[in-house]
Structure formats: C-alpha cells, structure tokens
JSON list of C-alpha atoms and ligand atoms in Angstrom, two decimals:
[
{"chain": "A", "resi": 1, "resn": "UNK", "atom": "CA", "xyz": [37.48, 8.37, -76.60]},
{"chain": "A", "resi": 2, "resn": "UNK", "atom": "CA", "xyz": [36.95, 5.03, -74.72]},
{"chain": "A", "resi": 3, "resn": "UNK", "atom": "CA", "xyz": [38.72, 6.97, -71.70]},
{"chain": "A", "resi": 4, "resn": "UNK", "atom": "CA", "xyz": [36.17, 9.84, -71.44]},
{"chain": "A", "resi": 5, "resn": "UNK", "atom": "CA", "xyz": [33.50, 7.39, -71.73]},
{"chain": "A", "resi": 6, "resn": "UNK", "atom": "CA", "xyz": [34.67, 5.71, -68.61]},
{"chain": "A", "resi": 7, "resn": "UNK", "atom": "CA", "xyz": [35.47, 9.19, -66.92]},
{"chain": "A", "resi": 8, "resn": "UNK", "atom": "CA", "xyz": [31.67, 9.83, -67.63]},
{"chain": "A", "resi": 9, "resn": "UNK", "atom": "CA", "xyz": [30.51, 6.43, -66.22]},
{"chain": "A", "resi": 10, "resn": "UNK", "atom": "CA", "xyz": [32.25, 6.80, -63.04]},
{"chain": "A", "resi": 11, "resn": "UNK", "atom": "CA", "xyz": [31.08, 10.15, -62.28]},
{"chain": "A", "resi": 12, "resn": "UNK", "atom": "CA", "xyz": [27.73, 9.56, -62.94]},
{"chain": "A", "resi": 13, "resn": "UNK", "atom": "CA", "xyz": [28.05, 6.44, -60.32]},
{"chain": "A", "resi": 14, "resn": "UNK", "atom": "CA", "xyz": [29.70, 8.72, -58.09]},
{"chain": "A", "resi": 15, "resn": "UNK", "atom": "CA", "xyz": [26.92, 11.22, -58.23]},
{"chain": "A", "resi": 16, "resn": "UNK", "atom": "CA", "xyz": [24.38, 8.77, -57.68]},
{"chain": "A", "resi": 17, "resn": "UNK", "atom": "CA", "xyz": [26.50, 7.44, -54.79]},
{"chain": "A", "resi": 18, "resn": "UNK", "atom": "CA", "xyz": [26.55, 10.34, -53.00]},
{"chain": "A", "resi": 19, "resn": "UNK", "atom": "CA", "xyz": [22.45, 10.67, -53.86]},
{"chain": "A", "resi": 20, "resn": "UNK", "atom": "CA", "xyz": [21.68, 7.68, -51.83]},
{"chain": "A", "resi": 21, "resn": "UNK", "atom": "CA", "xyz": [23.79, 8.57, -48.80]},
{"chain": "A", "resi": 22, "resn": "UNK", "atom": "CA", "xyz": [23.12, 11.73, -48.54]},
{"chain": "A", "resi": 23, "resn": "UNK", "atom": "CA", "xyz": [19.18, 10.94, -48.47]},
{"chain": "A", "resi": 24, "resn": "UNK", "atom": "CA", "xyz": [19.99, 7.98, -45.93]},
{"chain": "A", "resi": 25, "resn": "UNK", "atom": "CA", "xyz": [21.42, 9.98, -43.85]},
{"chain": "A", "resi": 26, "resn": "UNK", "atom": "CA", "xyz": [18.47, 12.36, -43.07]},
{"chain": "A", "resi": 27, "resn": "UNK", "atom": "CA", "xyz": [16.62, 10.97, -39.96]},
{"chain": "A", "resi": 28, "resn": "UNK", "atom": "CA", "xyz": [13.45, 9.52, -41.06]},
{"chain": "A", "resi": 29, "resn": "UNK", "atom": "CA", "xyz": [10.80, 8.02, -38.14]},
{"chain": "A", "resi": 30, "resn": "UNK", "atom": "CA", "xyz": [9.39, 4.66, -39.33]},
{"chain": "A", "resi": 31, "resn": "UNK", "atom": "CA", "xyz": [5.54, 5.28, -41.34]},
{"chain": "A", "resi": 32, "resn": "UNK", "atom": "CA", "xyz": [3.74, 4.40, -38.27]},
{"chain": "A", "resi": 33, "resn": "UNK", "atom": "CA", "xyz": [5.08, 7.00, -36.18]},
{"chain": "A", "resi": 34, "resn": "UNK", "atom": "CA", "xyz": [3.49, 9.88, -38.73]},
{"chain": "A", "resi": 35, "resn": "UNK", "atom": "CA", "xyz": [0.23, 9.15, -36.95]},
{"chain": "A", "resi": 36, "resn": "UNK", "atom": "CA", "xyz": [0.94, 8.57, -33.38]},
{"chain": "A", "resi": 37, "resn": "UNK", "atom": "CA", "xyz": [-1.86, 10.77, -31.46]},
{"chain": "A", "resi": 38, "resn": "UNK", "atom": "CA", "xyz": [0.03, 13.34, -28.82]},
{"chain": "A", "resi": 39, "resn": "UNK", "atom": "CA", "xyz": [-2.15, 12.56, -26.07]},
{"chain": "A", "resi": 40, "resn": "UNK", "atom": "CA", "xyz": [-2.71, 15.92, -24.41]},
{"chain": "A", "resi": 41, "resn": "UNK", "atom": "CA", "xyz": [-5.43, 17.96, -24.69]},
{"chain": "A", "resi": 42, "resn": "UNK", "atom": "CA", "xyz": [-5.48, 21.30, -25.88]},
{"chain": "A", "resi": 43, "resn": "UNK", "atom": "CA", "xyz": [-6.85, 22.38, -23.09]},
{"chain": "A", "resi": 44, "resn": "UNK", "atom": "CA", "xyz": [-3.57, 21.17, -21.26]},
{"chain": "A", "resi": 45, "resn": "UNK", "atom": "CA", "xyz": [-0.75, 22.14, -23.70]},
{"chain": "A", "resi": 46, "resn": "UNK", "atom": "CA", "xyz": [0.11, 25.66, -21.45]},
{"chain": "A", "resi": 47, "resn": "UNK", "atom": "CA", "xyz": [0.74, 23.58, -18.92]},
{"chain": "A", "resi": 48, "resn": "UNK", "atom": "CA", "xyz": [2.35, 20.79, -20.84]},
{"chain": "A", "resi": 49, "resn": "UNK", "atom": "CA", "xyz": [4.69, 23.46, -22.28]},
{"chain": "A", "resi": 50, "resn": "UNK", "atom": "CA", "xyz": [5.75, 25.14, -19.20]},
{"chain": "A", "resi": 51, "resn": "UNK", "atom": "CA", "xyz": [6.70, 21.29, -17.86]},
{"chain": "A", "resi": 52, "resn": "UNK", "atom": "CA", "xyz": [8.75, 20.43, -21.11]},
{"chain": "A", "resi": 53, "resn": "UNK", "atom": "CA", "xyz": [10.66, 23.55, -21.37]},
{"chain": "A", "resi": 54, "resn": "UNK", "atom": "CA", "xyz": [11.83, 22.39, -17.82]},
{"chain": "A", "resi": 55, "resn": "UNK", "atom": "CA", "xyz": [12.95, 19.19, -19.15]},
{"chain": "A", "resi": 56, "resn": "UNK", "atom": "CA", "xyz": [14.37, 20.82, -22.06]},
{"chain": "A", "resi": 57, "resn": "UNK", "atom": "CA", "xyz": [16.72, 22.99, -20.08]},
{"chain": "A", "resi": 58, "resn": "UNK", "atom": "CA", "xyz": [18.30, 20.02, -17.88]},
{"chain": "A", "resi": 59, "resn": "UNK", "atom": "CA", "xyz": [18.49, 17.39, -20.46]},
{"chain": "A", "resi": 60, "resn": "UNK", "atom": "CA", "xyz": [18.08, 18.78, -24.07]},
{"chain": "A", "resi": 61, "resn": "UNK", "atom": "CA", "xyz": [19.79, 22.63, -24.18]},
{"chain": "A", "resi": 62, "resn": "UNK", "atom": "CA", "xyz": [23.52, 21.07, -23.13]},
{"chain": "A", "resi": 63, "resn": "UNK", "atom": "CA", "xyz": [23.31, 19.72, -26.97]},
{"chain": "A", "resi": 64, "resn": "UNK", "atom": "CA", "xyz": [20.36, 21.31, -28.55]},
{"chain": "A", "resi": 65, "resn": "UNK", "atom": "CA", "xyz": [21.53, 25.16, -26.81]},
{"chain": "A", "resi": 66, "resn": "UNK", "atom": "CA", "xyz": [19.11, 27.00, -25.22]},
{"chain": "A", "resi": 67, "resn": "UNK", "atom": "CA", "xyz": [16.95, 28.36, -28.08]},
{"chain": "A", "resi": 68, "resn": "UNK", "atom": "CA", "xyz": [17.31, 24.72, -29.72]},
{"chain": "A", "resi": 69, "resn": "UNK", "atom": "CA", "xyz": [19.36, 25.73, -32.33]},
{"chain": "A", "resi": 70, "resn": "UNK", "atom": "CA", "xyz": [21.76, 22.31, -32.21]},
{"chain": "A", "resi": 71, "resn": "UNK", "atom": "CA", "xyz": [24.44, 24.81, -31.51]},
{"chain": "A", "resi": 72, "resn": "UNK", "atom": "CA", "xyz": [24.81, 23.74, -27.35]},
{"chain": "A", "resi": 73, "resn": "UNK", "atom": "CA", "xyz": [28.33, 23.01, -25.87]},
{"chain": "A", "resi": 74, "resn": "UNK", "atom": "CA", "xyz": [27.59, 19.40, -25.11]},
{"chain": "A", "resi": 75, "resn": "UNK", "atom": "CA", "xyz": [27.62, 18.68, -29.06]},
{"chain": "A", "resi": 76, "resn": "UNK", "atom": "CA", "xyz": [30.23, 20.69, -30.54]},
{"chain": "A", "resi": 77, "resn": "UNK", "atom": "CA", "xyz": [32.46, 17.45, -31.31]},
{"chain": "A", "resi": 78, "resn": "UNK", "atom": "CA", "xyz": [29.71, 14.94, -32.49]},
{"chain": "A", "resi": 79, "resn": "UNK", "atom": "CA", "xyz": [29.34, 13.98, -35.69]},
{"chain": "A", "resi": 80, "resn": "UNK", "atom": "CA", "xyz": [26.06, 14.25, -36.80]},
{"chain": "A", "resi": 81, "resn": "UNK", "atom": "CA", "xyz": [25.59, 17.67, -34.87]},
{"chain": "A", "resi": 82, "resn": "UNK", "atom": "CA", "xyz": [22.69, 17.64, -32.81]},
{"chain": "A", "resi": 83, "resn": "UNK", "atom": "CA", "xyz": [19.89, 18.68, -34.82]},
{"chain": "A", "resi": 84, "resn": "UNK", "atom": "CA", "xyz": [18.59, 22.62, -35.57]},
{"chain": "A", "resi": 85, "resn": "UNK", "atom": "CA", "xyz": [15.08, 21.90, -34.02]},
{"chain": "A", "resi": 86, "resn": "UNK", "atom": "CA", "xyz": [13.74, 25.66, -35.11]},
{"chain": "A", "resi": 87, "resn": "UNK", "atom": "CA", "xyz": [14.89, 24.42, -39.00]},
{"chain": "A", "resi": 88, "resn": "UNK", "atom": "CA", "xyz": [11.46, 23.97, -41.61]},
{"chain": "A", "resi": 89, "resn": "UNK", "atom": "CA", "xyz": [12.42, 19.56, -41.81]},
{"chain": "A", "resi": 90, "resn": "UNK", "atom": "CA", "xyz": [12.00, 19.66, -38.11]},
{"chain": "A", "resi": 91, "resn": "UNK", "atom": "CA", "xyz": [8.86, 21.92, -38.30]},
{"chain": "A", "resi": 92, "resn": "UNK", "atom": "CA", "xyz": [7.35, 19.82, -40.58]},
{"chain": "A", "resi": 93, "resn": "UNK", "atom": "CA", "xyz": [7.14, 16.98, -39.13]},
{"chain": "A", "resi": 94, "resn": "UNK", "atom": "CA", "xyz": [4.44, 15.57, -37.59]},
{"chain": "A", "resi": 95, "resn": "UNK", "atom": "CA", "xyz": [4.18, 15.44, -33.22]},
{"chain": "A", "resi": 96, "resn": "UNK", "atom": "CA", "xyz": [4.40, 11.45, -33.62]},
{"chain": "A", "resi": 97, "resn": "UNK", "atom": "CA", "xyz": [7.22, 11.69, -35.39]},
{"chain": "A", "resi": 98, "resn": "UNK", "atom": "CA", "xyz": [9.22, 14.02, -33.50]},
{"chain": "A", "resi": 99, "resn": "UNK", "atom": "CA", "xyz": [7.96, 11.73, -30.03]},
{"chain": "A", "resi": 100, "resn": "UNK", "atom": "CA", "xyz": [9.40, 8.45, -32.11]},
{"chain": "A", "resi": 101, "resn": "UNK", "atom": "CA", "xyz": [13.11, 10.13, -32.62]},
{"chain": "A", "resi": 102, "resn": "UNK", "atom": "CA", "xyz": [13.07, 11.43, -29.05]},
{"chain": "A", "resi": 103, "resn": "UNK", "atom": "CA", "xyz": [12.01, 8.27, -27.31]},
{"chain": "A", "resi": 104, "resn": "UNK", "atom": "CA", "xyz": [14.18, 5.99, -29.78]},
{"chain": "A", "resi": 105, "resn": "UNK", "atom": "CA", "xyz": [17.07, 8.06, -30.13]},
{"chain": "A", "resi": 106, "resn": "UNK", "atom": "CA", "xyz": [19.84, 7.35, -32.78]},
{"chain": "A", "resi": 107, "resn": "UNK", "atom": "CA", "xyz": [23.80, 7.69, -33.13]},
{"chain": "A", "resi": 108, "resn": "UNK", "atom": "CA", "xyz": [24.35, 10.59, -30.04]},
{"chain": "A", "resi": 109, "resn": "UNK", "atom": "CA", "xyz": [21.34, 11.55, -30.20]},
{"chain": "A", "resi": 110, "resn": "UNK", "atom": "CA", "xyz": [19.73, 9.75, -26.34]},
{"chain": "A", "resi": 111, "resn": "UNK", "atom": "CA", "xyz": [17.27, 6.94, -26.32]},
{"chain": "A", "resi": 112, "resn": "UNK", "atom": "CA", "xyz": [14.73, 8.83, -23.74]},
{"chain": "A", "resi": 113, "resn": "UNK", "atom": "CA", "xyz": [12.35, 5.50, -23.30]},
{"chain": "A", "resi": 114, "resn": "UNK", "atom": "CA", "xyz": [14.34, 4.77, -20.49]},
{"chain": "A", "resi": 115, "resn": "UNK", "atom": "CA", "xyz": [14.84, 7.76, -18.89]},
{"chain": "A", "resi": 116, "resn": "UNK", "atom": "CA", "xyz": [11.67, 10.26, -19.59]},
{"chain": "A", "resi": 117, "resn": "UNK", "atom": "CA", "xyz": [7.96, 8.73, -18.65]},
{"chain": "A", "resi": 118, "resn": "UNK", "atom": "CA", "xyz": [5.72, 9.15, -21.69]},
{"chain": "A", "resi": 119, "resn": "UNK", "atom": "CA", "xyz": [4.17, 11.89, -20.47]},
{"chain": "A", "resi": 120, "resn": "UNK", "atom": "CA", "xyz": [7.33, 13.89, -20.33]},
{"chain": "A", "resi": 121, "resn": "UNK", "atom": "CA", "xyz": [8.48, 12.63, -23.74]},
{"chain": "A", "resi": 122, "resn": "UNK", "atom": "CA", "xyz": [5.54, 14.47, -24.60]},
{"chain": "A", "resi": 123, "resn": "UNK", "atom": "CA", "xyz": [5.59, 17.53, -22.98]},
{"chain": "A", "resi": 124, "resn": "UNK", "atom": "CA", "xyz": [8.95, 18.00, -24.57]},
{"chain": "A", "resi": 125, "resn": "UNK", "atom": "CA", "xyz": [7.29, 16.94, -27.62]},
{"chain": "A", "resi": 126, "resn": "UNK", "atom": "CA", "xyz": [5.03, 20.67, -27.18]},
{"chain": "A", "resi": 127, "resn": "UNK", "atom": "CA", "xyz": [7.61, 22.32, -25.78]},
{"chain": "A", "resi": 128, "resn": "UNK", "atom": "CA", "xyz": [9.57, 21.70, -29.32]},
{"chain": "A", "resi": 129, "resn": "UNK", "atom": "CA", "xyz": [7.10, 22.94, -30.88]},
{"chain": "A", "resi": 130, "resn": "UNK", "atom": "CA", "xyz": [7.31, 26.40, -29.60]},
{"chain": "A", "resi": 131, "resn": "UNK", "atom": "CA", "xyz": [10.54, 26.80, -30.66]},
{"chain": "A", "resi": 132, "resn": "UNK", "atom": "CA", "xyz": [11.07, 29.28, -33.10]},
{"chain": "B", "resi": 201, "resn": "HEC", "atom": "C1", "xyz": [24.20, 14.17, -26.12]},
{"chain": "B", "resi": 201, "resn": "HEC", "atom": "C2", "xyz": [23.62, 15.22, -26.95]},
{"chain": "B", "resi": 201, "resn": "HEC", "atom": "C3", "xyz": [22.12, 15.26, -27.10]},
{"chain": "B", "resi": 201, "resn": "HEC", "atom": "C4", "xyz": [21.17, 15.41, -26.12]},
{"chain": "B", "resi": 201, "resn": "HEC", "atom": "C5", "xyz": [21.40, 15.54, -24.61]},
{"chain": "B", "resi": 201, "resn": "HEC", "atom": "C6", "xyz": [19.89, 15.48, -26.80]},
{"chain": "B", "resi": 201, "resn": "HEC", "atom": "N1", "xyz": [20.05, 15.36, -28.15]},
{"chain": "B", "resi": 201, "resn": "HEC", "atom": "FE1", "xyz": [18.60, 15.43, -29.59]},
{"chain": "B", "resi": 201, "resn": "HEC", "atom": "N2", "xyz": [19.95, 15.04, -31.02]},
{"chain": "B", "resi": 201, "resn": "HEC", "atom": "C7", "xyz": [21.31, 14.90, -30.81]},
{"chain": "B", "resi": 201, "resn": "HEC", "atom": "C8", "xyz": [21.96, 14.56, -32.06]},
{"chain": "B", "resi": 201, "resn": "HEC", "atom": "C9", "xyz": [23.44, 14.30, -32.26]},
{"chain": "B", "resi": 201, "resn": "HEC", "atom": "C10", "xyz": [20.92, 14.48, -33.04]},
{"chain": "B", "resi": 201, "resn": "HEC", "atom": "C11", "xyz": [21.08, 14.09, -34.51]},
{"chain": "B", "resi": 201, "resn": "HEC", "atom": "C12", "xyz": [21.06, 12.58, -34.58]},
{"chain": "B", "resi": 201, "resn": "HEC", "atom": "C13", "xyz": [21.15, 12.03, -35.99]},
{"chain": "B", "resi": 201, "resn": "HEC", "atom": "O1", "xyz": [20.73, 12.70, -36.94]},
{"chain": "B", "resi": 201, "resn": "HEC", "atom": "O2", "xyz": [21.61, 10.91, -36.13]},
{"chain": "B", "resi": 201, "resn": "HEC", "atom": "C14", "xyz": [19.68, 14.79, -32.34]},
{"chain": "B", "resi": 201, "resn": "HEC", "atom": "C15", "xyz": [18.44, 14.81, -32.94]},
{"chain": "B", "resi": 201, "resn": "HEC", "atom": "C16", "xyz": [17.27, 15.16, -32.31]},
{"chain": "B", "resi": 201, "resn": "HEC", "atom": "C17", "xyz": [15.97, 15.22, -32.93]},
{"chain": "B", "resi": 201, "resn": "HEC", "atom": "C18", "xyz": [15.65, 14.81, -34.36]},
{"chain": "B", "resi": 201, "resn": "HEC", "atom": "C19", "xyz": [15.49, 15.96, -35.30]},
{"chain": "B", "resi": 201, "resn": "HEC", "atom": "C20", "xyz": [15.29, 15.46, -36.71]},
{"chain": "B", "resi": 201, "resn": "HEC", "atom": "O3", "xyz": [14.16, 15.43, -37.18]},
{"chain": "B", "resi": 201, "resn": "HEC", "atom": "O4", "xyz": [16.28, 15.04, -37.34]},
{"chain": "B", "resi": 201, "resn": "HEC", "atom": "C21", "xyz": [15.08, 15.65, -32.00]},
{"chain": "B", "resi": 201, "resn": "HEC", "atom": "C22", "xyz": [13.58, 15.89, -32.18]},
{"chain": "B", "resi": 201, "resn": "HEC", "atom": "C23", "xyz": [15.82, 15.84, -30.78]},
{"chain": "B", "resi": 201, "resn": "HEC", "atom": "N3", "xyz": [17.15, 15.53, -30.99]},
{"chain": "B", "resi": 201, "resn": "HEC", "atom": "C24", "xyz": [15.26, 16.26, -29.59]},
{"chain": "B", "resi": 201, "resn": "HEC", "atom": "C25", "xyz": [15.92, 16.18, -28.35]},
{"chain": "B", "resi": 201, "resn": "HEC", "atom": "C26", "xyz": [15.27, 16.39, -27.08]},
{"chain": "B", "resi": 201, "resn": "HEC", "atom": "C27", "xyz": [13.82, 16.78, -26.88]},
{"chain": "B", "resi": 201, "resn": "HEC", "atom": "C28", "xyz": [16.22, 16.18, -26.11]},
{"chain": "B", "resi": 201, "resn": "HEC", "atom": "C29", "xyz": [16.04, 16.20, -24.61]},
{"chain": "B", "resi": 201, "resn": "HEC", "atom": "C30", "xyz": [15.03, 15.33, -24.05]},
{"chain": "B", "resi": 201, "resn": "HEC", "atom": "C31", "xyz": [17.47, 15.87, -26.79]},
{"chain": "B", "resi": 201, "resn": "HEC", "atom": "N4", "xyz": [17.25, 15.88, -28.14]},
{"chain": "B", "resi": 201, "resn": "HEC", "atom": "C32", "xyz": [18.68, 15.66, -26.16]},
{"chain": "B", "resi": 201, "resn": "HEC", "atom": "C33", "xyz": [21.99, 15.06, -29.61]},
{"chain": "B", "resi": 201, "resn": "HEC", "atom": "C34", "xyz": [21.40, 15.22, -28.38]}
]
C-alpha cells in the first residue's frame, strides 16, 4: 500500500516534470517584442517580399528548405530542428515577434543582428509571411 502510494507520487512529479520542459522548450520572444511595429508600408510589402525571398534562398532555405518547411539539408542533424515556418504557432505570431527570433537567434538557429541590416531582417520578416 505505502509502495503504490509512492509509485503514484513519483509519476505525478514526473508528469509535471516533463510539463515544464516541454513548455520551456517552445521558443517564446520576450513581451515587448509582441508589439514591435514592422516598419514597411503596405504600399511597399511587394517589393519588400520579392527582396526577402532573395535573402531567404541564400541564407534561410539551406535549413528552413525551400518552401520553409524546417525540412532543408543544412539542419537534418541539429537538435532542435529548424523550425516548420508554414506550421499555425509560427503563423500566429505576431511580425515583431517573428523579427525578435530572427535578429536574436537561439541554440542553431543564427543571430542575424550582425549579419542582415534591419531592413532586410524585415523583408524576410514579409517574405515569412507568405509562406504557406
Ligand atoms: C543553421 C541553420 C539555420 C539557418 C541558416 C536559419 N535558421 Fe531559423 N531556425 C533554425 C533552428 C535550429 C531553429 C529552432 C531554434 C530553437 O527552437 O531553438 C530556427 C528557428 C527559426 C524561427 C523561429 C520559429 C519559432 O517561432 O519557433 C524563425 C522565425 C526562423 N528560424 C527564421 C529564419 C530565417 C528568416 C532565416 C534566414 C535569415 C533562418 N531562420 C536561418 C536554424 C536555422
């Protein structure tokens, strides 16, 4: 009796264990980021597009693939996988937020700052967002 209560006890730590990994695990940008403004104008996003689908294909597709997927050759051994950016928790986040992972990066996924202006950060920002 004492024994299956113990059984129960550790599973139920287990289970909550695994909770409160599993939830830290999923990338979350920092509150602030939810309202960064993308800075172009509607009136400009064709041509935004058209210039971050560019920089998509030369620095994004060799891990992201070439519909975005996650499924390019450049990531097939890293651990997280790059991420499915057509997927609904990528969708639904905001264009601030999605700028904030791509210019801070995180495990294998690249810190762009450096190497994209912040114009291009956003372009690819739009670009992402045609992704289906
Ligand atoms: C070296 C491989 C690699 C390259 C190149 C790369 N990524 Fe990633 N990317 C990753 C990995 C790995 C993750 C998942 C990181 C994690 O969850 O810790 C990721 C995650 C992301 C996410 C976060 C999705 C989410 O909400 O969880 C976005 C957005 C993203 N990448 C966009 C881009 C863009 C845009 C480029 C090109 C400018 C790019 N990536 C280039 C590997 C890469």
């Amino acid at each position: 009796m004492k024994r299956q209560l113990l059984y129960i006890v550790l599973s139920l730590a287990l289970v909550s264990f695994i909770g409160i990994t599993t939830q830290e695990d999923r990338w979350k940008a920092p509150k602030g980021a939810k309202e960064l403004k993308n800075p172009i104008k509607a009136s400009k996003r064709t041509e935004s597009v058209k210039r971050g689908a560019k920089i998509f294909k030369t620095r994004c597709m060799i891990c992201h693939g070439a519909q975005g997927k996650g499924d390019g050759i450049g990531g097939k051994a890293l651990t997280p996988k790059p991420q499915n950016l057509t997927l609904k928790m990528v969708k639904s986040q905001t264009d601030g937020e999605i700028f904030w992972k791509i210019t801070n990066g995180r495990n294998d996924m690249i810190k762009w700052r450096p190497i994209l202006s912040e114009e291009q950060r956003w372009d690819v920002v739009n670009y992402v967002r045609t992704l289906k």
